[in-house]
CSV table of C-alpha atoms and ligand atoms in Angstrom, one decimal:
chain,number,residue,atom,x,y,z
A,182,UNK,CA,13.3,168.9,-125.1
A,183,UNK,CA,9.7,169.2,-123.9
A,184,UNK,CA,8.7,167.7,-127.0
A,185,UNK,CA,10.4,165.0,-126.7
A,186,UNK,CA,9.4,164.3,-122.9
A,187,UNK,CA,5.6,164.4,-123.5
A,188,UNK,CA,6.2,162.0,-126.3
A,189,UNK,CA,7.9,159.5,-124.4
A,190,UNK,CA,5.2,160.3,-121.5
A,191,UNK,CA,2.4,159.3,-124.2
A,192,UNK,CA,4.4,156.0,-125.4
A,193,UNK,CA,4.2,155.2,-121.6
A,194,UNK,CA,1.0,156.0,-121.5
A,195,UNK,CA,-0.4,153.8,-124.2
A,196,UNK,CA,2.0,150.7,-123.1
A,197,UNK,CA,-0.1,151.0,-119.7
A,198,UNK,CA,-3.4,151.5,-121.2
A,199,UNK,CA,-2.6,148.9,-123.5
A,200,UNK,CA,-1.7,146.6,-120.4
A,201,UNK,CA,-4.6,147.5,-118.3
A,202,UNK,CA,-7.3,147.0,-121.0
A,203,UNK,CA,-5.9,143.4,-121.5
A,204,UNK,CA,-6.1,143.1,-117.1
A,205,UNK,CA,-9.5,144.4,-117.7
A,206,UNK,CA,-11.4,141.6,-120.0
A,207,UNK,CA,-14.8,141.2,-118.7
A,208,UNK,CA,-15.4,136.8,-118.3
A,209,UNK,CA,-17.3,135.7,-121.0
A,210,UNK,CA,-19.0,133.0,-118.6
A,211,UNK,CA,-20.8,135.3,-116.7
A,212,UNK,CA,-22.8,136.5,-119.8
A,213,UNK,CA,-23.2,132.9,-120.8
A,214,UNK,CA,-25.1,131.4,-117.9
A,215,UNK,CA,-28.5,130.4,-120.0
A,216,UNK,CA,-29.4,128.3,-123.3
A,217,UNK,CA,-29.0,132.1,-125.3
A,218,UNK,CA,-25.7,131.8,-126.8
A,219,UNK,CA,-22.9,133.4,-129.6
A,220,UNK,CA,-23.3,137.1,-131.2
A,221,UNK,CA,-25.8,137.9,-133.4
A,222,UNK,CA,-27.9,141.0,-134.9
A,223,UNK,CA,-30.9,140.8,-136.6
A,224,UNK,CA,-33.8,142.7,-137.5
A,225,UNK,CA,-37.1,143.7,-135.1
A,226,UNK,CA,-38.9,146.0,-137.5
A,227,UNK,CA,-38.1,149.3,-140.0
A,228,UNK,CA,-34.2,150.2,-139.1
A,229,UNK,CA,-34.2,149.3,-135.6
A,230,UNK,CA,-32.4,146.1,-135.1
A,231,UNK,CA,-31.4,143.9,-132.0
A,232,UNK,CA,-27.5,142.8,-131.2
A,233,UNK,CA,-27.5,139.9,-128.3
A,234,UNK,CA,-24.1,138.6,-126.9
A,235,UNK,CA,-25.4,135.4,-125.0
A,236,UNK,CA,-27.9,136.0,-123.1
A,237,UNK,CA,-27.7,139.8,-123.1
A,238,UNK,CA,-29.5,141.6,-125.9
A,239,UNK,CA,-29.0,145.1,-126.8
A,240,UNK,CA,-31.2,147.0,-129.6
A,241,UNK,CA,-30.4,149.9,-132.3
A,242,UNK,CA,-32.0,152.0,-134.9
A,243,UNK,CA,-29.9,153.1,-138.2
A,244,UNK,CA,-30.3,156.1,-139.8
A,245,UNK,CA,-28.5,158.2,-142.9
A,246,UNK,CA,-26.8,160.1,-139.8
A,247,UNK,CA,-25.6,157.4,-137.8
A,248,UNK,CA,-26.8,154.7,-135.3
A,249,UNK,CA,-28.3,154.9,-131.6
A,250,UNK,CA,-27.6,152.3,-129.7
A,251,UNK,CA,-28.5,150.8,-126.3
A,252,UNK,CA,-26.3,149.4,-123.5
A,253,UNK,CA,-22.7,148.7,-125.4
A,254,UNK,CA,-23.1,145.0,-123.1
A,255,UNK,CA,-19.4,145.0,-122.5
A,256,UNK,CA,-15.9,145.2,-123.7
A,257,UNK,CA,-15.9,142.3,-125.7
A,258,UNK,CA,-19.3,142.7,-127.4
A,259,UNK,CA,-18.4,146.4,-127.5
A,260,UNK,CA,-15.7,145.4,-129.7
A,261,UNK,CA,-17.4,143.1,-132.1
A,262,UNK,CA,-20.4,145.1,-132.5
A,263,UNK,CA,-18.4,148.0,-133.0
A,264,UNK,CA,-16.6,146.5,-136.6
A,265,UNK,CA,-19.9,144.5,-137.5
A,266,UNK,CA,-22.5,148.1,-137.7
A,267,UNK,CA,-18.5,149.9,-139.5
A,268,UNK,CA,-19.0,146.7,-142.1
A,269,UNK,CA,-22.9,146.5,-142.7
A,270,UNK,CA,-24.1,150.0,-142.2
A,271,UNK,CA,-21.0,152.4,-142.9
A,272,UNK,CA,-22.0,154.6,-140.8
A,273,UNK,CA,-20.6,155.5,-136.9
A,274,UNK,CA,-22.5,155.3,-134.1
A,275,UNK,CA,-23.6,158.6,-132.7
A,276,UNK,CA,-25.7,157.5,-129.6
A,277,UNK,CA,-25.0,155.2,-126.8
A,278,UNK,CA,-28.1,155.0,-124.6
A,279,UNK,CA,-27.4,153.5,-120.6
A,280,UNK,CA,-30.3,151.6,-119.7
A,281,UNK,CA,-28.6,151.7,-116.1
A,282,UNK,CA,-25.1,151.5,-114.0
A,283,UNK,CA,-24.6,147.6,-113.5
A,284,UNK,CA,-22.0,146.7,-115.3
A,285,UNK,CA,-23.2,144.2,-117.2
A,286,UNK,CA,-25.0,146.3,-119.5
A,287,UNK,CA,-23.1,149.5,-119.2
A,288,UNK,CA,-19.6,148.1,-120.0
A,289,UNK,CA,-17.6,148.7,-122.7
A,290,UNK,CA,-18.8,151.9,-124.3
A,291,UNK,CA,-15.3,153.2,-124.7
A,292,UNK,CA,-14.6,151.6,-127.9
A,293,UNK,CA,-17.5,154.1,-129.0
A,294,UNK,CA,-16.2,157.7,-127.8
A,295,UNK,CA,-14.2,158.7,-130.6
A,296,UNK,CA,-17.7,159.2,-132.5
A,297,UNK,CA,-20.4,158.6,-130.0
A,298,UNK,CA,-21.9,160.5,-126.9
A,299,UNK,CA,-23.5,158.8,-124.2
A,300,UNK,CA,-26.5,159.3,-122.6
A,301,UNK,CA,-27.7,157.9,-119.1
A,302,UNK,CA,-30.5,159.1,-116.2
A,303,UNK,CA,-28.8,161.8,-114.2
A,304,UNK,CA,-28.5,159.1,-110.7
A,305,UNK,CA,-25.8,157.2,-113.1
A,306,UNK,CA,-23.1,159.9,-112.2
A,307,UNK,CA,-23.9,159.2,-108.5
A,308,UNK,CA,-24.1,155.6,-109.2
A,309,UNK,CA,-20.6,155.4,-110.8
A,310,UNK,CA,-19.3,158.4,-108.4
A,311,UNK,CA,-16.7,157.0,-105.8
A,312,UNK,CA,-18.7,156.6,-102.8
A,313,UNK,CA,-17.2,158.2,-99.1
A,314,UNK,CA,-13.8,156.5,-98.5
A,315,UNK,CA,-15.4,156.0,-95.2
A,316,UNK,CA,-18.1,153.5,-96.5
A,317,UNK,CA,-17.6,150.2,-95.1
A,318,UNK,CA,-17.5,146.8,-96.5
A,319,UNK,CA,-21.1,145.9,-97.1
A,320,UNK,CA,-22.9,143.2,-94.9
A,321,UNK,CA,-22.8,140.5,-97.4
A,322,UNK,CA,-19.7,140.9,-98.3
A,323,UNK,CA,-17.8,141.0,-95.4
A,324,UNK,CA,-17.4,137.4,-94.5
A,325,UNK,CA,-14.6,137.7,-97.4
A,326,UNK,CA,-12.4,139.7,-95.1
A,327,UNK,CA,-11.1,136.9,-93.4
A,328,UNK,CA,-8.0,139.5,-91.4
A,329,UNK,CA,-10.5,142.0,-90.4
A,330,UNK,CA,-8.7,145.0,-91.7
A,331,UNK,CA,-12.4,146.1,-93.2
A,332,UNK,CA,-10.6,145.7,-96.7
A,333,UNK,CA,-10.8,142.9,-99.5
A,334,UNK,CA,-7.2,141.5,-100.1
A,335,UNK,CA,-6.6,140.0,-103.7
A,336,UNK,CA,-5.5,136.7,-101.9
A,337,UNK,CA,-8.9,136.8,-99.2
A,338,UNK,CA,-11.7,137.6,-102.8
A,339,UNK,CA,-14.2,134.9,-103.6
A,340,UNK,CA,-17.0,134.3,-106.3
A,341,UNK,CA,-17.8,137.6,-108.2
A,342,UNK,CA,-15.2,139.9,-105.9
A,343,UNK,CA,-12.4,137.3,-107.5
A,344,UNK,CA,-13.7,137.0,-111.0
A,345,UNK,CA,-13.5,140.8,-111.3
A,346,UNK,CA,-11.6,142.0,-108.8
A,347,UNK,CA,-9.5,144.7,-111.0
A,348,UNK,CA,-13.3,146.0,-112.0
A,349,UNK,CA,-13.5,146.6,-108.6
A,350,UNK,CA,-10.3,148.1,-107.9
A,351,UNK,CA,-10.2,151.7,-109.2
A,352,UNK,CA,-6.8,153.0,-108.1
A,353,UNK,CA,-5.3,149.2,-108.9
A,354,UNK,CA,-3.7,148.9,-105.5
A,355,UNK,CA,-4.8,145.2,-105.3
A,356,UNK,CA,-7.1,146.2,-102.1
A,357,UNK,CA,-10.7,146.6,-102.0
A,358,UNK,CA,-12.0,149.3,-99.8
A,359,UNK,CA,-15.6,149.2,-98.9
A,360,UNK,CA,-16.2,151.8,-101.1
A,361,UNK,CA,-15.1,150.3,-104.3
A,362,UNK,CA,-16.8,147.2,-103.0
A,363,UNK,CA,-20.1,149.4,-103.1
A,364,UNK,CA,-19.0,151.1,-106.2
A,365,UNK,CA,-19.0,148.1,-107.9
A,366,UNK,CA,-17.3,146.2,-110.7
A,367,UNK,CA,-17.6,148.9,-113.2
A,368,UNK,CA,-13.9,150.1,-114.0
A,369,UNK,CA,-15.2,149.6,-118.1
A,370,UNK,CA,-18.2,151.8,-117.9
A,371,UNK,CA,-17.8,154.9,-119.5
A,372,UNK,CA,-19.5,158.1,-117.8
A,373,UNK,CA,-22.2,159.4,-119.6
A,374,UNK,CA,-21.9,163.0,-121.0
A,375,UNK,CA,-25.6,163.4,-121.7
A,376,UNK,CA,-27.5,163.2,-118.9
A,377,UNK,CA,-31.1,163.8,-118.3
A,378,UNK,CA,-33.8,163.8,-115.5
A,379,UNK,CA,-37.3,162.7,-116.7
A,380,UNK,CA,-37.4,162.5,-120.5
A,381,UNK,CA,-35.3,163.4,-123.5
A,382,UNK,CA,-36.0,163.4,-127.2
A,383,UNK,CA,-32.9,162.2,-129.4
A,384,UNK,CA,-33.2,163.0,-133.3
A,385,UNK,CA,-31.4,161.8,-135.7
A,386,UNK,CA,-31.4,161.4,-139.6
A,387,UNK,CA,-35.3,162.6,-139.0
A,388,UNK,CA,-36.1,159.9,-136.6
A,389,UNK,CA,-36.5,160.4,-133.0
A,390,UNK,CA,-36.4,158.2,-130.0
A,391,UNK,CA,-37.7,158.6,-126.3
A,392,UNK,CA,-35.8,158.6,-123.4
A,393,UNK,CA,-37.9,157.9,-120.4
A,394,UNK,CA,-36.6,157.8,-116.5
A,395,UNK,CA,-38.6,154.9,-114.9
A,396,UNK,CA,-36.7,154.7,-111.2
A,397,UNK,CA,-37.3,150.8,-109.8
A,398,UNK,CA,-36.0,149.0,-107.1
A,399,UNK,CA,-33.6,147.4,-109.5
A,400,UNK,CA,-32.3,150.4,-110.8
A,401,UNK,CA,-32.9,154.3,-109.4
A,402,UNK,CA,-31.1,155.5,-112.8
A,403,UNK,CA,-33.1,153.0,-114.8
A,404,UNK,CA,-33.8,154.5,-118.4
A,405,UNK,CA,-36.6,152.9,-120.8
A,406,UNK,CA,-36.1,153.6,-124.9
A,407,UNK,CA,-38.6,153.9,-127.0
A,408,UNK,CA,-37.7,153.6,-130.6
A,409,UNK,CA,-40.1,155.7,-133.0
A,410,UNK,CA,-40.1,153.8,-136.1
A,411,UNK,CA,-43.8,152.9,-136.9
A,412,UNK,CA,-44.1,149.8,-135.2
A,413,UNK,CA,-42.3,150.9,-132.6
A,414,UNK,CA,-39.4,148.8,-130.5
A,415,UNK,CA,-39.5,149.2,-126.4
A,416,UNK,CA,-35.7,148.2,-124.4
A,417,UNK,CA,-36.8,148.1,-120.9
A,418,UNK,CA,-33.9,146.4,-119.0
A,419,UNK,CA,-33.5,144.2,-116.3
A,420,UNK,CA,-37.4,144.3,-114.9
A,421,UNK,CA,-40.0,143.8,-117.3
A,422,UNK,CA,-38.6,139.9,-118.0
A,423,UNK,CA,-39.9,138.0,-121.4
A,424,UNK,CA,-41.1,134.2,-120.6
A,425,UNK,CA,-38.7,134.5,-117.5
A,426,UNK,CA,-39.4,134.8,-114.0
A,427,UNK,CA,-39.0,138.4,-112.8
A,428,UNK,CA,-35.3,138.6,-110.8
A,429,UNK,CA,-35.9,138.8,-107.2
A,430,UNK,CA,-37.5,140.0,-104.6
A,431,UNK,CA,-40.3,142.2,-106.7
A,432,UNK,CA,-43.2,143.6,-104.7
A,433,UNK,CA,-46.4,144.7,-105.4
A,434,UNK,CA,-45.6,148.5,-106.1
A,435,UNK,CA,-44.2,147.2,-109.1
A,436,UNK,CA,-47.2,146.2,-110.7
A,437,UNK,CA,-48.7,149.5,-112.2
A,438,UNK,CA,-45.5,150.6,-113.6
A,439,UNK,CA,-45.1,147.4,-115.4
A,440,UNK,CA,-49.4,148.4,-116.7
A,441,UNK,CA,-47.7,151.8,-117.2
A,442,UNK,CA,-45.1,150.4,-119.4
A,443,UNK,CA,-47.9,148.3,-121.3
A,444,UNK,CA,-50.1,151.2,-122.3
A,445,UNK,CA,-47.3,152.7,-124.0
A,446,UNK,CA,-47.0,152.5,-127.9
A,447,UNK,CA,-45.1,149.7,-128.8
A,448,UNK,CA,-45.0,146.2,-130.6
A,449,UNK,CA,-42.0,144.8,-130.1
A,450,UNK,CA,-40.2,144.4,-126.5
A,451,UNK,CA,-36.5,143.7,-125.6
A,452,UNK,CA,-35.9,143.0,-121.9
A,453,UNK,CA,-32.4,143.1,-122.4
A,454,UNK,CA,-32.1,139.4,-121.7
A,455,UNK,CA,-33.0,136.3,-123.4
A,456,UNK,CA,-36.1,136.0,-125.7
A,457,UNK,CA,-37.0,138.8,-127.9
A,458,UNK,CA,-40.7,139.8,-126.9
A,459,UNK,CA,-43.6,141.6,-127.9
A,460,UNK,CA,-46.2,143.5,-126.1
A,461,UNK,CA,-48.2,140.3,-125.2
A,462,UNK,CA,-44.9,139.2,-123.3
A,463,UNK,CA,-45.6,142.3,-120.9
A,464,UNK,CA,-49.1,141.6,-120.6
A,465,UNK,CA,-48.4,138.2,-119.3
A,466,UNK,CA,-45.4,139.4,-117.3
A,467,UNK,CA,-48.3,141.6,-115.3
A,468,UNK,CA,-50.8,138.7,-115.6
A,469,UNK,CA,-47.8,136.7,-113.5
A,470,UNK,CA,-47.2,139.3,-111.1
A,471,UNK,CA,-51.2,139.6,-110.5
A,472,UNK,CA,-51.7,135.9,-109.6
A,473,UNK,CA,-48.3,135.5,-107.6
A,474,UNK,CA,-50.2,138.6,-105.6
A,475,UNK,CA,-53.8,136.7,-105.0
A,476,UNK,CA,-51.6,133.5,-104.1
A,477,UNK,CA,-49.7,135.4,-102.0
A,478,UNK,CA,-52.6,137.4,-100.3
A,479,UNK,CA,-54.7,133.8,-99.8
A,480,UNK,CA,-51.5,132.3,-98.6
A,481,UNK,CA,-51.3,135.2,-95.9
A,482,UNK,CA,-55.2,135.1,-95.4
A,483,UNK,CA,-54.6,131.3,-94.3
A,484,UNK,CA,-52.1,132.2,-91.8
A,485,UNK,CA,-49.3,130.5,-93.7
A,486,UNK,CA,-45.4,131.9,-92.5
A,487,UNK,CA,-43.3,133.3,-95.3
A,488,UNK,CA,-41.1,129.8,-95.6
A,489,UNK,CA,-44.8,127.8,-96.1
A,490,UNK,CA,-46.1,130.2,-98.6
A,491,UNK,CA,-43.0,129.6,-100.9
A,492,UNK,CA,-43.6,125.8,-100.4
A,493,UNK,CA,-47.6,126.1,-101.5
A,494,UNK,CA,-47.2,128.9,-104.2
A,495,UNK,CA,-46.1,126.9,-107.4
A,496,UNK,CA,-46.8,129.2,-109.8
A,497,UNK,CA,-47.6,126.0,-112.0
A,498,UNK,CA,-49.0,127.6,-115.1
A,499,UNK,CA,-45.1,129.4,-115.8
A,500,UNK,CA,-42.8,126.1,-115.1
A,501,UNK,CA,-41.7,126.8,-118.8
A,502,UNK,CA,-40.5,130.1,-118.1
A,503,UNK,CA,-36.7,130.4,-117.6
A,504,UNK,CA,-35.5,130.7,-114.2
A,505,UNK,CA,-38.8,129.1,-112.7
A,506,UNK,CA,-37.0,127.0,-110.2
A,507,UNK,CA,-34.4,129.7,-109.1
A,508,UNK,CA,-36.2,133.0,-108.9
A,509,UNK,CA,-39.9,131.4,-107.4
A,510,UNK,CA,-39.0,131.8,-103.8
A,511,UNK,CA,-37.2,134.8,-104.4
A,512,UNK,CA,-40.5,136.5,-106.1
A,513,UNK,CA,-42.9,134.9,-103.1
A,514,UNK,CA,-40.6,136.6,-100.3
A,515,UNK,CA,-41.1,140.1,-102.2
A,516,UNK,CA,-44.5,140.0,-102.6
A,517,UNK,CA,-45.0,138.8,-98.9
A,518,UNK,CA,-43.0,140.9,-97.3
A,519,UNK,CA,-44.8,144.2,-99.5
A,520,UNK,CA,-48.4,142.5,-98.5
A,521,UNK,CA,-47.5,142.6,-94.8
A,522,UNK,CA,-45.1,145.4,-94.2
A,523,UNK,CA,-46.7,147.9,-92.5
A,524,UNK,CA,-48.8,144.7,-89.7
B,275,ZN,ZN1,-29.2,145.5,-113.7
């Protein structure tokens, strides 16, 4: 009799997990918003490859024991990568590697567990943690809460908050709080159950790969790998951009972790975006950063407000680089506001 109630219990179960996996597809579109498009894997150097879904790129090294990889992307590259390392390598992944929380790298590592363990900097439990059910709806956000009841209604979402509003919604209730606002759309990420503070050496199949905490202002859990493999392979995510202008508002503290990042052993560089790079693509990143700083600094010197520097500073030797028109400003107003906070 008990038997037979767990088992009915467990074909419920799996009918709703089935269900809420389906409710849970992550929108292809938002991966697809540059020129990189489609799946593909292909080789760096040695047995450390790259896999890029659009214009996400993730990176892996195979060995006799099994594969490590970095940032499973999301569900639906998860799924395909999954099957296409089963068919060409034949052997399971071992190692899934967060470079950080956002969901749009750290989705979709489920489809891993049953041979993996995951591994993220020990600020992605608090970053995936549920934050105080007190926390309220956060500044820019709150426009969206057109009844005032200091929750997000299904019916009141917009932009992002609508795309992925069951992401958002952790106990499926069809309401955001504030603090599954500020949690984020991360319902697919899959905790880590390796975590580590500063540094951490994985072996496997006699090769080894570094695990190094590099806390930015993008990222406080923000992990850099550093695959071993002769000439080695660097994934540093989300900051350290290849022939793209850096996201945001970057200031000038930045700078020497970037040179930090640069003295380190490497050849080949994955920003977990767009091109695949190599260490000259880091040099010049710096070299960017260093003249966006003097431009800056002579802008300041001349008296110019913050709204006329980002008019005068072109930055005209990078208008090939992706995102030149978008992120321009954005990069001016960090680098202003760090070379004047404190007047
Ligand atoms: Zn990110």
């Amino acid at each position: 009799m008990i038997r037979k109630s767990c088992t009915a219990f467990v074909v419920v179960l799996l009918a709703f997990s089935v269900f809420s996996i389906e409710g849970w597809t992550q929108a292809r579109a938002l991966y697809q918003q540059t020129q990189y498009k489609g799946q593909e894997i292909g080789k760096l150097t040695g047995d450390v490859y790259y896999a890029r879904m659009d214009d996400y790129v993730s990176a892996f090294m195979v060995t006799s024991e099994g594969i490590v990889l970095v940032e499973p992307i999301g569900t639906e590259m998860a799924a395909w990568l999954k099957a296409e390392l089963a068919r060409r390598f034949k052997v399971p992944v071992k190692y899934v590697i967060y470079s950080h929380s956002h969901w749009d790298h750290a989705s979709g590592g489920a489809v891993y567990a049953d041979t993996a363990r995951f591994v993220g900097q020990e600020n992605l439990l608090k970053n995936i943690a549920m934050p105080p059910a007190s926390t309220p709806l956060a500044q820019n956000t709150r426009a969206q809460d057109t009844n005032g009841n200091g929750r997000i209604e299904k019916e009141e979402a917009q932009g992002n908050i609508r795309s992925q509003f069951d992401l958002y919604d952790a106990n499926k209730d069809g309401v955001l709080t504030g603090a599954e606002v500020t949690r984020g759309p991360i319902a697919n990420v899959h905790p880590p159950d390796v975590t580590y503070t500063d540094r951490l050496n994985l072996y496997l199949g006699g090769k080894r790969v570094e695990i190094i905490s590099r806390p930015i202002p993008h990222a406080d859990d923000n992990t850099i790998v550093r695959f071993v493999d002769g000439t080695n392979v660097l994934f540093a995510s989300d900051w350290i951009t290849v022939r793209r202008l850096p996201f945001g508002q970057i200031g000038d503290a930045e700078t020497p972790m970037v040179k930090a990042v640069e003295a380190m052993d490497f050849e080949f560089f994955l920003c977990s975006h767009g091109a695949l790079g190599k260490k000259a693509d880091v040099t010049s990143n710096i070299r960017y950063r260093e003249e966006l700083r003097a431009a800056v600094a002579k802008a300041i010197a001349a008296g110019q407000t913050l709204e006329q520097a980002q008019k005068s500073i072109m930055m005209e030797g990078y208008k090939d680089w992706d995102f030149y028109e978008q992120q321009r400003p954005q990069n001016v107003a960090g680098m202003y506001r760090s070379l004047t906070a404190g007047r």
